[in-house]
Coordinates of C-alpha atoms in Angstrom, one line a residue:
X196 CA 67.1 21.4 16.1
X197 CA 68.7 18.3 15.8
X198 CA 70.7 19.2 18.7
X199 CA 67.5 19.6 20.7
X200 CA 66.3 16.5 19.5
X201 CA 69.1 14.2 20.7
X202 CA 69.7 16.1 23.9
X203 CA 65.6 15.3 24.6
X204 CA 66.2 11.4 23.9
X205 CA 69.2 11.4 26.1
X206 CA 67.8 13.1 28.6
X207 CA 64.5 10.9 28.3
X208 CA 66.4 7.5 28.4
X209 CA 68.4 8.2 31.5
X210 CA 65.5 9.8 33.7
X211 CA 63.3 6.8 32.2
X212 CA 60.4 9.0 31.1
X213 CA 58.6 9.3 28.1
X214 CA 58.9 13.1 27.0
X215 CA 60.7 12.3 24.0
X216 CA 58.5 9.8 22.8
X217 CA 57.0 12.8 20.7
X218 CA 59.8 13.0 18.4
X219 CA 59.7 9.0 17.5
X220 CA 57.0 8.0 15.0
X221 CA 54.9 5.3 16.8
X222 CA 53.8 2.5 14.2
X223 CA 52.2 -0.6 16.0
X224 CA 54.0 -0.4 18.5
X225 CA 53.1 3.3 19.5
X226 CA 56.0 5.6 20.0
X227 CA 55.6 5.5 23.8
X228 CA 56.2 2.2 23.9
X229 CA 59.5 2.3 21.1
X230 CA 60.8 4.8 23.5
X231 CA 60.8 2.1 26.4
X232 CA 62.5 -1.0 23.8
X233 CA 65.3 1.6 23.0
X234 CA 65.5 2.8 26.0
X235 CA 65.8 -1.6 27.7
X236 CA 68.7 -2.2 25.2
X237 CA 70.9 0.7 26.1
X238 CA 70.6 0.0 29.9
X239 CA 70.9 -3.2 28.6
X240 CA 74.4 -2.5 26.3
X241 CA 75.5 -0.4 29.2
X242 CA 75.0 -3.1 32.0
X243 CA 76.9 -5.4 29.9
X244 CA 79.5 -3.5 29.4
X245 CA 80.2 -3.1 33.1
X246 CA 80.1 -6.7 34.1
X247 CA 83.0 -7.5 31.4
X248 CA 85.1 -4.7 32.8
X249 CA 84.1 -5.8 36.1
X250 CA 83.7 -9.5 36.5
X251 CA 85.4 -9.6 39.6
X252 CA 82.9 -6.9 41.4
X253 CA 79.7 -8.8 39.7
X254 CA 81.0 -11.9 41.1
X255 CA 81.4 -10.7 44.8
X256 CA 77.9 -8.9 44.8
X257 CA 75.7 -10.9 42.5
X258 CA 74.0 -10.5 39.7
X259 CA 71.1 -8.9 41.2
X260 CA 73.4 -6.1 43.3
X261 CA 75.6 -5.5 40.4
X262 CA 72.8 -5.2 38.0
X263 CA 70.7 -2.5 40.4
X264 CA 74.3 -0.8 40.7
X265 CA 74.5 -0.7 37.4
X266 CA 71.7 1.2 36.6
X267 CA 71.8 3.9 39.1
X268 CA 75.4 4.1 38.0
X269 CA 74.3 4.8 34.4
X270 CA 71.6 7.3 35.0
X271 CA 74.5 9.3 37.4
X272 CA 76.9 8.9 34.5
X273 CA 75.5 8.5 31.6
X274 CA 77.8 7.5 28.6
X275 CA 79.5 10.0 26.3
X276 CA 81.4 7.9 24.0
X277 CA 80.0 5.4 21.6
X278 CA 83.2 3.2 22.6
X279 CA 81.8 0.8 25.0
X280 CA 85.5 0.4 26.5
X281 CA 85.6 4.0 27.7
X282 CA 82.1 3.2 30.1
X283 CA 83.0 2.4 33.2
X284 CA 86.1 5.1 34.5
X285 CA 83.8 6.6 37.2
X286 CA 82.1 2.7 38.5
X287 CA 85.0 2.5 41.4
X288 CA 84.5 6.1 42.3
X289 CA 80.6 5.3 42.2
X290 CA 80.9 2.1 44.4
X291 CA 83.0 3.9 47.1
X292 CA 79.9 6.5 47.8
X293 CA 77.4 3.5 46.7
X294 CA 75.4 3.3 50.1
X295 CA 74.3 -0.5 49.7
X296 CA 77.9 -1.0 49.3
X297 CA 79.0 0.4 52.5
X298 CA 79.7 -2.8 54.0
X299 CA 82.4 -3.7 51.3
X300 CA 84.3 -1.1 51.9
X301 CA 87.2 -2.9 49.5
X302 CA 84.9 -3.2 46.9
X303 CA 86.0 0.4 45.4
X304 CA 89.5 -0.7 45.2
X305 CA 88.7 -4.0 43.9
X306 CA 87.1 -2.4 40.9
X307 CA 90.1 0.4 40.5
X308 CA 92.0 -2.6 40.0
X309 CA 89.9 -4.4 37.4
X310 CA 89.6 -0.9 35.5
X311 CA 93.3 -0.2 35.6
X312 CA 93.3 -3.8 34.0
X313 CA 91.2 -3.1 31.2
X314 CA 93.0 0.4 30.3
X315 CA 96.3 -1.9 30.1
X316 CA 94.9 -4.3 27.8
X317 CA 93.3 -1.6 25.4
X318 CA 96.5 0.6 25.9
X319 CA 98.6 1.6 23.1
X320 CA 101.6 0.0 22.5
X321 CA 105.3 1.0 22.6
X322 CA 108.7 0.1 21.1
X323 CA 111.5 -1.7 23.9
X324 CA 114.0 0.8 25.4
X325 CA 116.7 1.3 22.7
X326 CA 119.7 0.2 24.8
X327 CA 122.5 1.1 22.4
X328 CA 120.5 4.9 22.7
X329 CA 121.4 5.0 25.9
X330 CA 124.7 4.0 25.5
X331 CA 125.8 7.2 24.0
X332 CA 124.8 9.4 27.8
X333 CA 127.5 10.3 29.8
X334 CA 127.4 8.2 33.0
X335 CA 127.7 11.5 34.7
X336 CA 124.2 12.4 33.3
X337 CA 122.1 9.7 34.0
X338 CA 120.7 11.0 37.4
X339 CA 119.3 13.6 35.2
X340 CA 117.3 11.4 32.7
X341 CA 113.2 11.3 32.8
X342 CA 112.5 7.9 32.4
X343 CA 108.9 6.9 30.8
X344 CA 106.5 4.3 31.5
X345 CA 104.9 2.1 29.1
X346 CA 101.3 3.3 28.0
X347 CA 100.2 -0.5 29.3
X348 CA 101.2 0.3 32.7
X349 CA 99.2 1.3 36.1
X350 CA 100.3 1.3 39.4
X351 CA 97.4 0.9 42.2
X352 CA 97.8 1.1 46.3
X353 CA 94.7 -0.2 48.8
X354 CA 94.9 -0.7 52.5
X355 CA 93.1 -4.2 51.1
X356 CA 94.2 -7.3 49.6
X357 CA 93.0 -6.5 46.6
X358 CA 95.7 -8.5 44.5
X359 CA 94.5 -11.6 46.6
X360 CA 90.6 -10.6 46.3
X361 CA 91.1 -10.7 42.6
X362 CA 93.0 -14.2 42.4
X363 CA 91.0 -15.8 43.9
X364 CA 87.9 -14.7 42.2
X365 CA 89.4 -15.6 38.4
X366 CA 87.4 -18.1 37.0
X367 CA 90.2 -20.9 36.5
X368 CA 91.6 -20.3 40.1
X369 CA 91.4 -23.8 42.1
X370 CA 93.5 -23.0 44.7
X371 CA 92.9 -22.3 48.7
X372 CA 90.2 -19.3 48.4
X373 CA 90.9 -17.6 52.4
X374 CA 92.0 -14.2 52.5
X375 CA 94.2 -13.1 55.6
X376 CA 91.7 -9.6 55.9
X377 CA 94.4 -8.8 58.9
X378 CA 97.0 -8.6 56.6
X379 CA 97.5 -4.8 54.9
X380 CA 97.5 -4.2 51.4
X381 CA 99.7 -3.0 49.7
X382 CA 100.9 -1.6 46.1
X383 CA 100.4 -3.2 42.7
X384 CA 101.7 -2.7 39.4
X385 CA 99.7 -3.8 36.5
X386 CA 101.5 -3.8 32.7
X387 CA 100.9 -5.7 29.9
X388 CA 103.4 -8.7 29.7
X389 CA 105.5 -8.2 26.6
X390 CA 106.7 -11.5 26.6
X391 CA 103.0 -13.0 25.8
X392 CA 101.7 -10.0 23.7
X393 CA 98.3 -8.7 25.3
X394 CA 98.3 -10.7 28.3
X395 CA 97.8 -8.3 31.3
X396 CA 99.5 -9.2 34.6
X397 CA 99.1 -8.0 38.0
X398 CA 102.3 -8.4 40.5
X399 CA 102.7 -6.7 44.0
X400 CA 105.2 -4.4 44.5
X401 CA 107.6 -3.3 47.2
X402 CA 107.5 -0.4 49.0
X403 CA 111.1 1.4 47.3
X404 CA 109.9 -0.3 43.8
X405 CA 106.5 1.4 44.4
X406 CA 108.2 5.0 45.5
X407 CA 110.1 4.9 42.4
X408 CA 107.5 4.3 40.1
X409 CA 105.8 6.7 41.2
X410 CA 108.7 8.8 41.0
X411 CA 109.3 8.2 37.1
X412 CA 105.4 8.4 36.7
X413 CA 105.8 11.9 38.3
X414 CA 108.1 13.0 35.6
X415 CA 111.1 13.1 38.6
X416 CA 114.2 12.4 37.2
X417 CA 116.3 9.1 37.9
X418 CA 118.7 10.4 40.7
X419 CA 115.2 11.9 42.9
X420 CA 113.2 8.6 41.8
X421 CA 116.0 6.9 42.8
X422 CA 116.5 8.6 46.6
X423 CA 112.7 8.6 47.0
X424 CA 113.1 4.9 46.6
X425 CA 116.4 4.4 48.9
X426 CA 114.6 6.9 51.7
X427 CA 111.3 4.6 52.1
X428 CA 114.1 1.1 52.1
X429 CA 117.6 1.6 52.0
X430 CA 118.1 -1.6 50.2
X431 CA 116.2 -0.9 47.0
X432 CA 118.5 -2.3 44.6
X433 CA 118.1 0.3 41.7
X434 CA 120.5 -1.0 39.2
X435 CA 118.5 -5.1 39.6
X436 CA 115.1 -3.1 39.5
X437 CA 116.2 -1.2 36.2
X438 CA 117.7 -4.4 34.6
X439 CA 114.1 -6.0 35.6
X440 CA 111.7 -3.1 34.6
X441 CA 113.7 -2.7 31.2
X442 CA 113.6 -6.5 30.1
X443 CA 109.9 -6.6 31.1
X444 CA 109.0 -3.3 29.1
X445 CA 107.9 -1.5 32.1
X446 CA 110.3 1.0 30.6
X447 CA 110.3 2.0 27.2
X448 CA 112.4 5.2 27.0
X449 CA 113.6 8.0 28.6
X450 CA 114.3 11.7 27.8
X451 CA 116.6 14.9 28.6
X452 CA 120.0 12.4 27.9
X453 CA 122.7 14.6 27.2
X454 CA 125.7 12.8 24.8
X455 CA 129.1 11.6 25.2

């Protein structure tokens, strides 16, 4: 029954008509037109919620775009979670098939971006890579470790400038806005900046530093992330790319060590 009951609501307040209305009890207002209040503050809640995941993709379309967007967005995919954080992981996926949007066809990316930047900042947290651990493997057995990623990290690739496309659309950017579209994309790593606590950063990545991320995110082990690196540039510089991603926190651990 109750069941029933709140799959009739949902149903009601995403298709925007009034067949639940007989379930609500109607007062002065009439229950018709409670149905419609309830129904204007989740659309509401919802669009919200999108525009401060996505301020980047509101402020290239507009208010107007974003918010019409928004809605179709939220009848396709309607929420499932009362976490308001969690609303949003389809939007980029949504904007890439978005016909009004066909003429941005970077927005998508844009917005992958800006989500993989909220899932950092709401990311759980981990300890720094226990150095003196790691001490104790045989220097024979590191090809073999599984290195791990911090929870705060998200690598992203776009044949756009989407690293450039979001600078210059922060809020406190004052610099020159023009954006070479000519010039290719290319990967991006976004983490969580240990050394200022929460503060998300977004830095572009080379093409051997990208392979071997995506290597360790695989699960590969170090000597494979390591040649998948060397075989796309042959002057990756593992050992200064470790040293960097350790002290940063882009690494935080590492399994399948075998002792001295």
């Amino acid at each position: 029954m109750l069941r029933d009951l709140q799959r009739a609501m949902a149903g009601s307040l995403v298709a925007g008509d009034a067949t639940a209305a007989e379930h609500i009890r109607g007062g002065k207002l009439g229950s018709v037109r409670r149905l419609e209040v309830y129904r204007h503050n989740v659309f509401t809640n919802l669009r919200g919620a999108l525009k401060d995941i996505f301020p980047v993709v509101n402020r290239i379309v507009g208010e107007a775009f974003f918010w019409h967007a928004a809605d179709q967005f939220i009848r396709a995919t309607p929420s499932r979670s009362g976490d308001l954080n969690r609303f949003g992981f389809g939007w980029p996926e949504f904007l890439a098939q978005y016909p009004h949007a066909a003429d941005l066809p970077y927005l998508a990316d844009v917005a992958r971006l800006e989500w993989a930047w909220h899932e950092c900042f709401h990311a759980a947290d981990a300890a720094p890579l226990d150095v003196a651990r790691l001490a104790g493997v045989a220097p024979e057995n590191y090809g073999a470790l599984v290195l791990h990623l911090h929870p705060a990290v998200r690598l992203l690739d776009s044949v756009f400038p989407v690293l450039r496309i979001w600078q210059v659309n922060q809020p406190e950017f004052c610099g020159d806005q023009k954006i070479d579209w000519e010039t290719a994309g290319g990967p991006v790593l976004v983490r969580r900046d240990a050394a200022r606590d929460v503060e998300v950063v977004i830095e572009s990545l080379t093409a051997g530093a990208w392979q071997f991320l995506r290597a360790v995110h695989a699960g590969r082990a170090l000597d494979e992330a390591a040649s998948a690196a060397l075989e796309i540039d042959g002057q990756f510089d593992l050992q200064g790319f470790l040293l960097e991603t350790v002290q940063s926190g882009v690494i935080t651990d590492y399994s399948g060590e075998q002792t001295c």
